[in-house]
Amino acid sequence: MYHAAAFMVYVFVSCITPGPNNIMTMSNASQYGFRKTLRFCFGVATGFELILLGAIVCNLFLQEYVPEILTVMTWLGTGYILYLAWIIWRDKPKTEKKKRRRLNPLAFTTAVLLQFVNPKGLLFGITCIFNFVFPYSREPLTVVGALLFVWVVLLGCSICWALFGSVFRHFFQRYQKTVNAVMALLLVYCAVSLHL
């Protein structure tokens, strides 16, 4: 049997700490409210699960190429995180916004797609099951239980960040430029920390 306590702690710490998902979730909730952000929360959890499933299926074939793939995905993720920071930085109050076509920040599919360029998610996907479950058990029931646990924790942590954003919604709206600047800088930190 795998070390359940170590696995649970790793999953919780990885999911609750600030990263692109949590910052985007908080930003969405502060701008659009808690209820409208729930789709995004479900998308984050579902996208992470797809990453985990992909890691399980592909890891055996990619083990010898992982360092090169991680480097490429880290740079792609860095670019995407910096793009998100730029979008948040230049965001204007709703009355000043011009109509333009872009990804819906609240959409389930946007959150799912974010996971495929999120280096934290990719690294989590690669390490979680293979470091904490597979060395001890490859039983389908154990793997499914671990995947279900990860999904529930991810969803719960994402909802916590959305609640935080919605509770402070009026404060965030009142000081939108400052809040956007702080959130953009946090995303820049996330991008830079990938290369430290």
Short mmCIF file of N, CA and C in Angstrom, two decimals:
data_model
loop_
_atom_site.label_atom_id
_atom_site.label_comp_id
_atom_site.label_asym_id
_atom_site.label_seq_id
_atom_site.Cartn_x
_atom_site.Cartn_y
_atom_site.Cartn_z
N MET A 1 0.85 -1.19 0.00
CA MET A 1 0.00 0.00 0.00
C MET A 1 0.88 1.24 0.00
N TYR A 2 0.49 2.25 -0.73
CA TYR A 2 1.28 3.47 -0.82
C TYR A 2 1.15 4.30 0.46
N HIS A 3 2.07 5.24 0.64
CA HIS A 3 2.06 6.10 1.81
C HIS A 3 0.97 7.15 1.64
N ALA A 4 -0.20 6.84 2.13
CA ALA A 4 -1.37 7.69 1.93
C ALA A 4 -1.18 9.08 2.53
N ALA A 5 -0.58 9.17 3.70
CA ALA A 5 -0.42 10.48 4.35
C ALA A 5 0.49 11.38 3.54
N ALA A 6 1.61 10.86 3.07
CA ALA A 6 2.53 11.65 2.26
C ALA A 6 1.86 12.09 0.96
N PHE A 7 1.12 11.19 0.36
CA PHE A 7 0.39 11.49 -0.87
C PHE A 7 -0.62 12.61 -0.65
N MET A 8 -1.40 12.51 0.42
CA MET A 8 -2.42 13.52 0.72
C MET A 8 -1.80 14.89 1.00
N VAL A 9 -0.72 14.90 1.76
CA VAL A 9 -0.05 16.17 2.06
C VAL A 9 0.49 16.79 0.77
N TYR A 10 1.14 15.98 -0.05
CA TYR A 10 1.68 16.48 -1.32
C TYR A 10 0.58 17.07 -2.19
N VAL A 11 -0.54 16.36 -2.32
CA VAL A 11 -1.65 16.84 -3.14
C VAL A 11 -2.20 18.14 -2.59
N PHE A 12 -2.44 18.19 -1.28
CA PHE A 12 -3.02 19.39 -0.68
C PHE A 12 -2.10 20.61 -0.85
N VAL A 13 -0.83 20.45 -0.51
CA VAL A 13 0.10 21.57 -0.61
C VAL A 13 0.24 22.03 -2.06
N SER A 14 0.31 21.09 -2.99
CA SER A 14 0.42 21.45 -4.41
C SER A 14 -0.81 22.19 -4.91
N CYS A 15 -1.97 21.82 -4.39
CA CYS A 15 -3.22 22.39 -4.89
C CYS A 15 -3.60 23.72 -4.23
N ILE A 16 -3.20 23.94 -2.99
CA ILE A 16 -3.65 25.13 -2.27
C ILE A 16 -2.69 26.31 -2.47
N THR A 17 -1.44 26.05 -2.82
CA THR A 17 -0.47 27.13 -2.96
C THR A 17 -0.76 27.97 -4.20
N PRO A 18 -0.36 29.24 -4.17
CA PRO A 18 -0.62 30.11 -5.31
C PRO A 18 0.06 29.60 -6.58
N GLY A 19 -0.66 29.67 -7.63
CA GLY A 19 -0.17 29.31 -8.95
C GLY A 19 -1.11 29.92 -9.96
N PRO A 20 -0.87 29.70 -11.23
CA PRO A 20 -1.72 30.31 -12.26
C PRO A 20 -3.21 30.00 -12.08
N ASN A 21 -3.54 28.75 -11.76
CA ASN A 21 -4.96 28.39 -11.58
C ASN A 21 -5.60 29.16 -10.46
N ASN A 22 -4.95 29.17 -9.30
CA ASN A 22 -5.53 29.80 -8.13
C ASN A 22 -5.61 31.32 -8.29
N ILE A 23 -4.61 31.91 -8.90
CA ILE A 23 -4.64 33.35 -9.11
C ILE A 23 -5.72 33.72 -10.12
N MET A 24 -5.85 32.93 -11.19
CA MET A 24 -6.92 33.19 -12.17
C MET A 24 -8.30 32.98 -11.53
N THR A 25 -8.43 31.96 -10.70
CA THR A 25 -9.70 31.70 -10.03
C THR A 25 -10.07 32.87 -9.13
N MET A 26 -9.12 33.35 -8.34
CA MET A 26 -9.38 34.48 -7.45
C MET A 26 -9.71 35.73 -8.27
N SER A 27 -8.99 35.95 -9.34
CA SER A 27 -9.24 37.11 -10.19
C SER A 27 -10.64 37.04 -10.81
N ASN A 28 -11.01 35.87 -11.32
CA ASN A 28 -12.35 35.70 -11.91
C ASN A 28 -13.44 35.94 -10.88
N ALA A 29 -13.27 35.39 -9.68
CA ALA A 29 -14.30 35.55 -8.64
C ALA A 29 -14.41 37.00 -8.20
N SER A 30 -13.28 37.71 -8.16
CA SER A 30 -13.34 39.12 -7.75
C SER A 30 -14.01 39.98 -8.80
N GLN A 31 -13.92 39.58 -10.07
CA GLN A 31 -14.53 40.36 -11.14
C GLN A 31 -15.97 39.95 -11.45
N TYR A 32 -16.23 38.66 -11.41
CA TYR A 32 -17.53 38.16 -11.89
C TYR A 32 -18.39 37.51 -10.82
N GLY A 33 -17.82 37.28 -9.63
CA GLY A 33 -18.58 36.66 -8.56
C GLY A 33 -18.30 35.17 -8.44
N PHE A 34 -18.67 34.65 -7.28
CA PHE A 34 -18.38 33.25 -6.95
C PHE A 34 -19.10 32.27 -7.86
N ARG A 35 -20.40 32.44 -8.04
CA ARG A 35 -21.19 31.46 -8.81
C ARG A 35 -20.70 31.33 -10.24
N LYS A 36 -20.40 32.46 -10.87
CA LYS A 36 -19.94 32.41 -12.27
C LYS A 36 -18.56 31.78 -12.39
N THR A 37 -17.81 31.76 -11.30
CA THR A 37 -16.46 31.21 -11.32
C THR A 37 -16.45 29.70 -11.09
N LEU A 38 -17.55 29.13 -10.62
CA LEU A 38 -17.58 27.70 -10.33
C LEU A 38 -17.27 26.84 -11.56
N ARG A 39 -17.74 27.25 -12.75
CA ARG A 39 -17.42 26.49 -13.97
C ARG A 39 -15.92 26.40 -14.16
N PHE A 40 -15.24 27.53 -13.91
CA PHE A 40 -13.79 27.57 -14.04
C PHE A 40 -13.15 26.61 -13.04
N CYS A 41 -13.65 26.58 -11.81
CA CYS A 41 -13.13 25.67 -10.78
C CYS A 41 -13.26 24.21 -11.21
N PHE A 42 -14.41 23.84 -11.74
CA PHE A 42 -14.61 22.47 -12.23
C PHE A 42 -13.68 22.18 -13.40
N GLY A 43 -13.46 23.17 -14.24
CA GLY A 43 -12.54 23.00 -15.37
C GLY A 43 -11.11 22.78 -14.92
N VAL A 44 -10.69 23.50 -13.88
CA VAL A 44 -9.33 23.32 -13.34
C VAL A 44 -9.16 21.89 -12.85
N ALA A 45 -10.10 21.41 -12.04
CA ALA A 45 -10.00 20.06 -11.50
C ALA A 45 -10.03 19.01 -12.61
N THR A 46 -10.90 19.20 -13.57
CA THR A 46 -11.02 18.24 -14.67
C THR A 46 -9.78 18.26 -15.56
N GLY A 47 -9.26 19.44 -15.84
CA GLY A 47 -8.04 19.55 -16.64
C GLY A 47 -6.86 18.88 -15.97
N PHE A 48 -6.74 19.06 -14.64
CA PHE A 48 -5.66 18.39 -13.91
C PHE A 48 -5.80 16.88 -14.03
N GLU A 49 -7.02 16.38 -13.94
CA GLU A 49 -7.23 14.94 -14.06
C GLU A 49 -6.81 14.44 -15.44
N LEU A 50 -7.11 15.22 -16.47
CA LEU A 50 -6.68 14.82 -17.82
C LEU A 50 -5.16 14.77 -17.91
N ILE A 51 -4.50 15.72 -17.24
CA ILE A 51 -3.04 15.71 -17.20
C ILE A 51 -2.55 14.44 -16.50
N LEU A 52 -3.17 14.10 -15.38
CA LEU A 52 -2.77 12.88 -14.66
C LEU A 52 -2.98 11.64 -15.50
N LEU A 53 -4.13 11.56 -16.17
CA LEU A 53 -4.39 10.40 -17.03
C LEU A 53 -3.40 10.34 -18.18
N GLY A 54 -3.10 11.49 -18.77
CA GLY A 54 -2.11 11.54 -19.83
C GLY A 54 -0.74 11.11 -19.35
N ALA A 55 -0.38 11.53 -18.14
CA ALA A 55 0.91 11.13 -17.57
C ALA A 55 0.97 9.63 -17.34
N ILE A 56 -0.13 9.07 -16.88
CA ILE A 56 -0.16 7.62 -16.65
C ILE A 56 -0.01 6.86 -17.96
N VAL A 57 -0.73 7.29 -18.98
CA VAL A 57 -0.70 6.59 -20.27
C VAL A 57 0.63 6.77 -21.00
N CYS A 58 1.16 7.98 -20.98
CA CYS A 58 2.35 8.29 -21.78
C CYS A 58 3.68 8.12 -21.07
N ASN A 59 3.69 8.09 -19.77
CA ASN A 59 4.96 8.10 -19.04
C ASN A 59 5.89 6.97 -19.43
N LEU A 60 5.37 5.79 -19.62
CA LEU A 60 6.22 4.66 -19.97
C LEU A 60 6.95 4.89 -21.29
N PHE A 61 6.30 5.59 -22.22
CA PHE A 61 6.91 5.85 -23.52
C PHE A 61 7.85 7.05 -23.50
N LEU A 62 7.61 7.98 -22.58
CA LEU A 62 8.36 9.23 -22.59
C LEU A 62 9.44 9.34 -21.53
N GLN A 63 9.63 8.31 -20.72
CA GLN A 63 10.55 8.41 -19.59
C GLN A 63 11.94 8.89 -20.01
N GLU A 64 12.44 8.37 -21.10
CA GLU A 64 13.80 8.77 -21.48
C GLU A 64 13.85 10.17 -22.07
N TYR A 65 12.69 10.75 -22.45
CA TYR A 65 12.67 12.09 -23.04
C TYR A 65 12.13 13.16 -22.09
N VAL A 66 11.79 12.79 -20.88
CA VAL A 66 11.15 13.73 -19.95
C VAL A 66 11.94 15.02 -19.76
N PRO A 67 13.27 14.99 -19.58
CA PRO A 67 13.96 16.27 -19.37
C PRO A 67 13.76 17.26 -20.53
N GLU A 68 13.83 16.78 -21.77
CA GLU A 68 13.63 17.67 -22.92
C GLU A 68 12.19 18.17 -22.99
N ILE A 69 11.24 17.30 -22.73
CA ILE A 69 9.83 17.69 -22.77
C ILE A 69 9.54 18.69 -21.66
N LEU A 70 10.09 18.46 -20.47
CA LEU A 70 9.87 19.39 -19.37
C LEU A 70 10.42 20.77 -19.69
N THR A 71 11.57 20.82 -20.33
CA THR A 71 12.16 22.11 -20.70
C THR A 71 11.25 22.86 -21.66
N VAL A 72 10.78 22.19 -22.69
CA VAL A 72 9.90 22.82 -23.67
C VAL A 72 8.61 23.27 -23.02
N MET A 73 8.00 22.39 -22.21
CA MET A 73 6.73 22.74 -21.56
C MET A 73 6.92 23.86 -20.54
N THR A 74 8.08 23.89 -19.89
CA THR A 74 8.34 24.98 -18.94
C THR A 74 8.37 26.31 -19.66
N TRP A 75 9.03 26.36 -20.81
CA TRP A 75 9.09 27.62 -21.57
C TRP A 75 7.73 28.00 -22.15
N LEU A 76 6.98 27.01 -22.64
CA LEU A 76 5.62 27.30 -23.12
C LEU A 76 4.74 27.80 -21.98
N GLY A 77 4.85 27.14 -20.84
CA GLY A 77 4.08 27.56 -19.66
C GLY A 77 4.48 28.95 -19.19
N THR A 78 5.77 29.25 -19.21
CA THR A 78 6.23 30.57 -18.83
C THR A 78 5.61 31.63 -19.73
N GLY A 79 5.64 31.38 -21.02
CA GLY A 79 5.03 32.33 -21.96
C GLY A 79 3.55 32.53 -21.71
N TYR A 80 2.84 31.43 -21.45
CA TYR A 80 1.41 31.53 -21.20
C TYR A 80 1.11 32.27 -19.90
N ILE A 81 1.87 31.99 -18.86
CA ILE A 81 1.66 32.67 -17.58
C ILE A 81 1.93 34.16 -17.74
N LEU A 82 2.98 34.52 -18.47
CA LEU A 82 3.26 35.94 -18.71
C LEU A 82 2.15 36.58 -19.54
N TYR A 83 1.58 35.83 -20.47
CA TYR A 83 0.43 36.33 -21.24
C TYR A 83 -0.76 36.60 -20.30
N LEU A 84 -1.02 35.67 -19.38
CA LEU A 84 -2.10 35.87 -18.41
C LEU A 84 -1.83 37.11 -17.55
N ALA A 85 -0.58 37.29 -17.15
CA ALA A 85 -0.22 38.48 -16.35
C ALA A 85 -0.49 39.75 -17.15
N TRP A 86 -0.15 39.74 -18.42
CA TRP A 86 -0.37 40.90 -19.28
C TRP A 86 -1.86 41.19 -19.42
N ILE A 87 -2.68 40.15 -19.60
CA ILE A 87 -4.14 40.31 -19.72
C ILE A 87 -4.70 40.93 -18.44
N ILE A 88 -4.28 40.44 -17.29
CA ILE A 88 -4.77 40.98 -16.02
C ILE A 88 -4.27 42.40 -15.83
N TRP A 89 -3.01 42.66 -16.16
CA TRP A 89 -2.41 43.99 -15.99
C TRP A 89 -3.18 45.04 -16.79
N ARG A 90 -3.52 44.73 -18.03
CA ARG A 90 -4.16 45.73 -18.89
C ARG A 90 -5.68 45.73 -18.78
N ASP A 91 -6.24 44.87 -17.93
CA ASP A 91 -7.68 44.81 -17.76
C ASP A 91 -8.20 46.15 -17.26
N LYS A 92 -9.27 46.61 -17.88
CA LYS A 92 -9.87 47.89 -17.51
C LYS A 92 -11.22 47.64 -16.85
N PRO A 93 -11.72 48.62 -16.08
CA PRO A 93 -13.07 48.46 -15.53
C PRO A 93 -14.06 48.15 -16.65
N LYS A 94 -15.11 47.45 -16.31
CA LYS A 94 -16.07 46.97 -17.32
C LYS A 94 -16.64 48.09 -18.19
N THR A 95 -16.81 49.28 -17.66
CA THR A 95 -17.38 50.37 -18.45
C THR A 95 -16.42 50.86 -19.53
N GLU A 96 -15.11 50.64 -19.35
CA GLU A 96 -14.14 51.10 -20.31
C GLU A 96 -13.77 50.05 -21.34
N LYS A 97 -14.17 48.82 -21.13
CA LYS A 97 -13.74 47.74 -22.02
C LYS A 97 -14.36 47.88 -23.40
N LYS A 98 -13.53 47.65 -24.39
CA LYS A 98 -14.02 47.59 -25.76
C LYS A 98 -14.41 46.14 -26.02
N LYS A 99 -15.37 45.97 -26.91
CA LYS A 99 -15.76 44.61 -27.25
C LYS A 99 -14.67 43.99 -28.11
N ARG A 100 -14.13 42.89 -27.65
CA ARG A 100 -13.13 42.17 -28.41
C ARG A 100 -13.31 40.68 -28.15
N ARG A 101 -12.89 39.91 -29.09
CA ARG A 101 -13.05 38.47 -28.98
C ARG A 101 -11.80 37.88 -28.33
N ARG A 102 -11.99 37.16 -27.25
CA ARG A 102 -10.91 36.46 -26.59
C ARG A 102 -11.48 35.29 -25.82
N LEU A 103 -10.63 34.49 -25.25
CA LEU A 103 -11.10 33.35 -24.46
C LEU A 103 -11.95 33.83 -23.30
N ASN A 104 -13.03 33.15 -23.06
CA ASN A 104 -13.88 33.46 -21.92
C ASN A 104 -13.17 33.00 -20.65
N PRO A 105 -12.81 33.94 -19.76
CA PRO A 105 -12.04 33.55 -18.57
C PRO A 105 -12.83 32.71 -17.58
N LEU A 106 -14.13 32.63 -17.75
CA LEU A 106 -14.97 31.85 -16.84
C LEU A 106 -15.31 30.47 -17.38
N ALA A 107 -14.97 30.20 -18.62
CA ALA A 107 -15.41 28.97 -19.27
C ALA A 107 -14.71 27.74 -18.72
N PHE A 108 -15.45 26.66 -18.65
CA PHE A 108 -14.93 25.36 -18.25
C PHE A 108 -13.79 24.95 -19.18
N THR A 109 -13.99 25.12 -20.48
CA THR A 109 -12.97 24.71 -21.45
C THR A 109 -11.70 25.55 -21.34
N THR A 110 -11.83 26.83 -21.02
CA THR A 110 -10.64 27.67 -20.81
C THR A 110 -9.81 27.11 -19.67
N ALA A 111 -10.46 26.74 -18.58
CA ALA A 111 -9.75 26.19 -17.43
C ALA A 111 -9.10 24.85 -17.76
N VAL A 112 -9.80 24.01 -18.53
CA VAL A 112 -9.22 22.72 -18.92
C VAL A 112 -7.99 22.94 -19.79
N LEU A 113 -8.10 23.82 -20.78
CA LEU A 113 -6.98 24.10 -21.68
C LEU A 113 -5.79 24.71 -20.94
N LEU A 114 -6.06 25.51 -19.94
CA LEU A 114 -4.99 26.13 -19.15
C LEU A 114 -4.07 25.07 -18.55
N GLN A 115 -4.62 23.92 -18.20
CA GLN A 115 -3.82 22.88 -17.55
C GLN A 115 -2.72 22.33 -18.46
N PHE A 116 -2.94 22.37 -19.77
CA PHE A 116 -1.97 21.79 -20.70
C PHE A 116 -0.77 22.69 -20.96
N VAL A 117 -0.83 23.92 -20.48
CA VAL A 117 0.34 24.81 -20.57
C VAL A 117 0.74 25.31 -19.19
N ASN A 118 0.19 24.73 -18.16
CA ASN A 118 0.49 25.09 -16.79
C ASN A 118 1.63 24.20 -16.29
N PRO A 119 2.84 24.74 -16.18
CA PRO A 119 3.97 23.89 -15.77
C PRO A 119 3.75 23.24 -14.41
N LYS A 120 3.13 23.95 -13.48
CA LYS A 120 2.87 23.37 -12.16
C LYS A 120 1.99 22.13 -12.32
N GLY A 121 0.97 22.23 -13.15
CA GLY A 121 0.08 21.09 -13.38
C GLY A 121 0.78 19.94 -14.07
N LEU A 122 1.62 20.26 -15.06
CA LEU A 122 2.34 19.21 -15.76
C LEU A 122 3.34 18.50 -14.85
N LEU A 123 4.06 19.28 -14.06
CA LEU A 123 5.00 18.67 -13.11
C LEU A 123 4.26 17.85 -12.06
N PHE A 124 3.13 18.38 -11.60
CA PHE A 124 2.30 17.65 -10.64
C PHE A 124 1.84 16.33 -11.27
N GLY A 125 1.37 16.40 -12.52
CA GLY A 125 0.89 15.21 -13.20
C GLY A 125 1.96 14.14 -13.36
N ILE A 126 3.17 14.60 -13.66
CA ILE A 126 4.26 13.66 -13.87
C ILE A 126 4.70 13.03 -12.55
N THR A 127 4.72 13.81 -11.47
CA THR A 127 5.27 13.32 -10.21
C THR A 127 4.26 12.65 -9.29
N CYS A 128 3.04 13.09 -9.29
CA CYS A 128 2.06 12.66 -8.28
C CYS A 128 1.87 11.14 -8.24
N ILE A 129 1.36 10.59 -9.30
CA ILE A 129 1.04 9.16 -9.32
C ILE A 129 2.31 8.31 -9.31
N PHE A 130 3.32 8.73 -10.08
CA PHE A 130 4.52 7.91 -10.22
C PHE A 130 5.42 7.93 -9.00
N ASN A 131 5.34 8.98 -8.20
CA ASN A 131 6.17 9.03 -7.00
C ASN A 131 5.44 8.56 -5.75
N PHE A 132 4.12 8.69 -5.73
CA PHE A 132 3.40 8.39 -4.50
C PHE A 132 2.47 7.18 -4.58
N VAL A 133 2.14 6.73 -5.79
CA VAL A 133 1.21 5.60 -5.89
C VAL A 133 1.86 4.40 -6.58
N PHE A 134 2.39 4.58 -7.79
CA PHE A 134 2.91 3.45 -8.57
C PHE A 134 4.04 2.66 -7.89
N PRO A 135 4.92 3.30 -7.13
CA PRO A 135 5.95 2.48 -6.49
C PRO A 135 5.37 1.46 -5.49
N TYR A 136 4.15 1.69 -5.04
CA TYR A 136 3.56 0.83 -4.01
C TYR A 136 2.42 -0.03 -4.54
N SER A 137 1.71 0.47 -5.54
CA SER A 137 0.58 -0.30 -6.07
C SER A 137 0.19 0.22 -7.46
N ARG A 138 -0.08 -0.71 -8.35
CA ARG A 138 -0.59 -0.35 -9.68
C ARG A 138 -2.00 -0.93 -9.87
N GLU A 139 -2.61 -1.30 -8.76
CA GLU A 139 -3.97 -1.82 -8.81
C GLU A 139 -4.91 -0.75 -9.34
N PRO A 140 -5.79 -1.07 -10.27
CA PRO A 140 -6.70 -0.07 -10.83
C PRO A 140 -7.54 0.65 -9.77
N LEU A 141 -8.00 -0.07 -8.75
CA LEU A 141 -8.82 0.56 -7.71
C LEU A 141 -8.01 1.60 -6.93
N THR A 142 -6.75 1.32 -6.66
CA THR A 142 -5.89 2.27 -5.95
C THR A 142 -5.66 3.50 -6.80
N VAL A 143 -5.38 3.30 -8.08
CA VAL A 143 -5.12 4.43 -8.99
C VAL A 143 -6.38 5.28 -9.14
N VAL A 144 -7.51 4.66 -9.33
CA VAL A 144 -8.77 5.40 -9.46
C VAL A 144 -9.07 6.17 -8.17
N GLY A 145 -8.84 5.54 -7.03
CA GLY A 145 -9.05 6.22 -5.74
C GLY A 145 -8.14 7.43 -5.60
N ALA A 146 -6.88 7.30 -6.02
CA ALA A 146 -5.94 8.42 -5.96
C ALA A 146 -6.39 9.54 -6.90
N LEU A 147 -6.82 9.19 -8.10
CA LEU A 147 -7.29 10.20 -9.06
C LEU A 147 -8.53 10.93 -8.53
N LEU A 148 -9.44 10.18 -7.94
CA LEU A 148 -10.65 10.79 -7.37
C LEU A 148 -10.28 11.73 -6.22
N PHE A 149 -9.36 11.31 -5.37
CA PHE A 149 -8.92 12.15 -4.26
C PHE A 149 -8.31 13.45 -4.79
N VAL A 150 -7.45 13.36 -5.80
CA VAL A 150 -6.83 14.55 -6.38
C VAL A 150 -7.89 15.50 -6.94
N TRP A 151 -8.88 14.95 -7.64
CA TRP A 151 -9.93 15.79 -8.23
C TRP A 151 -10.70 16.54 -7.14
N VAL A 152 -11.05 15.84 -6.07
CA VAL A 152 -11.81 16.47 -4.98
C VAL A 152 -10.98 17.57 -4.31
N VAL A 153 -9.71 17.29 -4.04
CA VAL A 153 -8.84 18.29 -3.39
C VAL A 153 -8.65 19.49 -4.31
N LEU A 154 -8.40 19.24 -5.60
CA LEU A 154 -8.24 20.35 -6.55
C LEU A 154 -9.48 21.22 -6.60
N LEU A 155 -10.63 20.60 -6.68
CA LEU A 155 -11.88 21.35 -6.73
C LEU A 155 -12.07 22.15 -5.44
N GLY A 156 -11.83 21.53 -4.30
CA GLY A 156 -11.98 22.22 -3.02
C GLY A 156 -11.04 23.41 -2.89
N CYS A 157 -9.80 23.24 -3.28
CA CYS A 157 -8.82 24.34 -3.19
C CYS A 157 -9.18 25.46 -4.15
N SER A 158 -9.61 25.11 -5.34
CA SER A 158 -10.02 26.11 -6.32
C SER A 158 -11.23 26.91 -5.81
N ILE A 159 -12.17 26.22 -5.20
CA ILE A 159 -13.35 26.89 -4.63
C ILE A 159 -12.93 27.81 -3.48
N CYS A 160 -11.96 27.39 -2.68
CA CYS A 160 -11.46 28.27 -1.60
C CYS A 160 -10.91 29.57 -2.17
N TRP A 161 -10.13 29.48 -3.24
CA TRP A 161 -9.57 30.69 -3.87
C TRP A 161 -10.69 31.54 -4.47
N ALA A 162 -11.71 30.90 -5.03
CA ALA A 162 -12.85 31.65 -5.58
C ALA A 162 -13.61 32.36 -4.47
N LEU A 163 -13.79 31.69 -3.34
CA LEU A 163 -14.46 32.33 -2.20
C LEU A 163 -13.68 33.54 -1.72
N PHE A 164 -12.37 33.39 -1.64
CA PHE A 164 -11.52 34.51 -1.23
C PHE A 164 -11.70 35.68 -2.18
N GLY A 165 -11.68 35.40 -3.48
CA GLY A 165 -11.86 36.46 -4.47
C GLY A 165 -13.22 37.12 -4.38
N SER A 166 -14.27 36.32 -4.14
CA SER A 166 -15.62 36.89 -4.10
C SER A 166 -15.88 37.65 -2.80
N VAL A 167 -15.29 37.20 -1.69
CA VAL A 167 -15.46 37.91 -0.41
C VAL A 167 -14.87 39.31 -0.51
N PHE A 168 -13.74 39.41 -1.16
CA PHE A 168 -13.08 40.70 -1.29
C PHE A 168 -13.39 41.39 -2.61
N ARG A 169 -14.49 41.00 -3.25
CA ARG A 169 -14.86 41.52 -4.56
C ARG A 169 -14.97 43.04 -4.58
N HIS A 170 -15.68 43.61 -3.62
CA HIS A 170 -15.87 45.07 -3.62
C HIS A 170 -14.55 45.79 -3.40
N PHE A 171 -13.71 45.23 -2.54
CA PHE A 171 -12.39 45.82 -2.32
C PHE A 171 -11.58 45.75 -3.61
N PHE A 172 -11.62 44.58 -4.27
CA PHE A 172 -10.87 44.40 -5.51
C PHE A 172 -11.37 45.34 -6.61
N GLN A 173 -12.69 45.54 -6.67
CA GLN A 173 -13.24 46.44 -7.69
C GLN A 173 -12.87 47.89 -7.40
N ARG A 174 -12.87 48.25 -6.14
CA ARG A 174 -12.54 49.63 -5.76
C ARG A 174 -11.09 49.96 -6.09
N TYR A 175 -10.21 49.01 -5.87
CA TYR A 175 -8.78 49.20 -6.12
C TYR A 175 -8.31 48.31 -7.28
N GLN A 176 -9.09 48.28 -8.35
CA GLN A 176 -8.86 47.34 -9.44
C GLN A 176 -7.47 47.45 -10.05
N LYS A 177 -6.99 48.66 -10.30
CA LYS A 177 -5.67 48.80 -10.91
C LYS A 177 -4.58 48.23 -10.01
N THR A 178 -4.67 48.50 -8.72
CA THR A 178 -3.67 48.00 -7.79
C THR A 178 -3.76 46.48 -7.68
N VAL A 179 -4.99 45.97 -7.56
CA VAL A 179 -5.19 44.52 -7.45
C VAL A 179 -4.70 43.83 -8.72
N ASN A 180 -5.03 44.38 -9.88
CA ASN A 180 -4.56 43.79 -11.14
C ASN A 180 -3.05 43.79 -11.21
N ALA A 181 -2.43 44.88 -10.75
CA ALA A 181 -0.97 44.95 -10.77
C ALA A 181 -0.37 43.87 -9.86
N VAL A 182 -0.94 43.70 -8.66
CA VAL A 182 -0.43 42.69 -7.73
C VAL A 182 -0.61 41.30 -8.31
N MET A 183 -1.80 41.01 -8.86
CA MET A 183 -2.04 39.68 -9.43
C MET A 183 -1.14 39.43 -10.63
N ALA A 184 -0.93 40.44 -11.47
CA ALA A 184 -0.03 40.30 -12.61
C ALA A 184 1.39 40.01 -12.14
N LEU A 185 1.82 40.72 -11.11
CA LEU A 185 3.16 40.49 -10.57
C LEU A 185 3.29 39.09 -9.95
N LEU A 186 2.22 38.61 -9.32
CA LEU A 186 2.24 37.25 -8.78
C LEU A 186 2.39 36.22 -9.91
N LEU A 187 1.71 36.47 -11.03
CA LEU A 187 1.85 35.56 -12.17
C LEU A 187 3.26 35.65 -12.75
N VAL A 188 3.82 36.85 -12.81
CA VAL A 188 5.21 36.98 -13.27
C VAL A 188 6.14 36.19 -12.34
N TYR A 189 5.90 36.30 -11.03
CA TYR A 189 6.69 35.51 -10.08
C TYR A 189 6.56 34.02 -10.37
N CYS A 190 5.34 33.55 -10.63
CA CYS A 190 5.13 32.13 -10.95
C CYS A 190 5.95 31.75 -12.18
N ALA A 191 5.95 32.62 -13.19
CA ALA A 191 6.70 32.32 -14.43
C ALA A 191 8.20 32.30 -14.15
N VAL A 192 8.70 33.28 -13.42
CA VAL A 192 10.14 33.36 -13.14
C VAL A 192 10.59 32.20 -12.26
N SER A 193 9.76 31.82 -11.29
CA SER A 193 10.15 30.75 -10.36
C SER A 193 10.35 29.42 -11.06
N LEU A 194 9.78 29.26 -12.25
CA LEU A 194 9.97 28.01 -13.00
C LEU A 194 11.41 27.84 -13.45
N HIS A 195 12.15 28.92 -13.49
CA HIS A 195 13.52 28.87 -14.01
C HIS A 195 14.57 29.08 -12.93
N LEU A 196 14.15 29.09 -11.68
CA LEU A 196 15.11 29.28 -10.57
C LEU A 196 15.56 27.95 -10.02
#
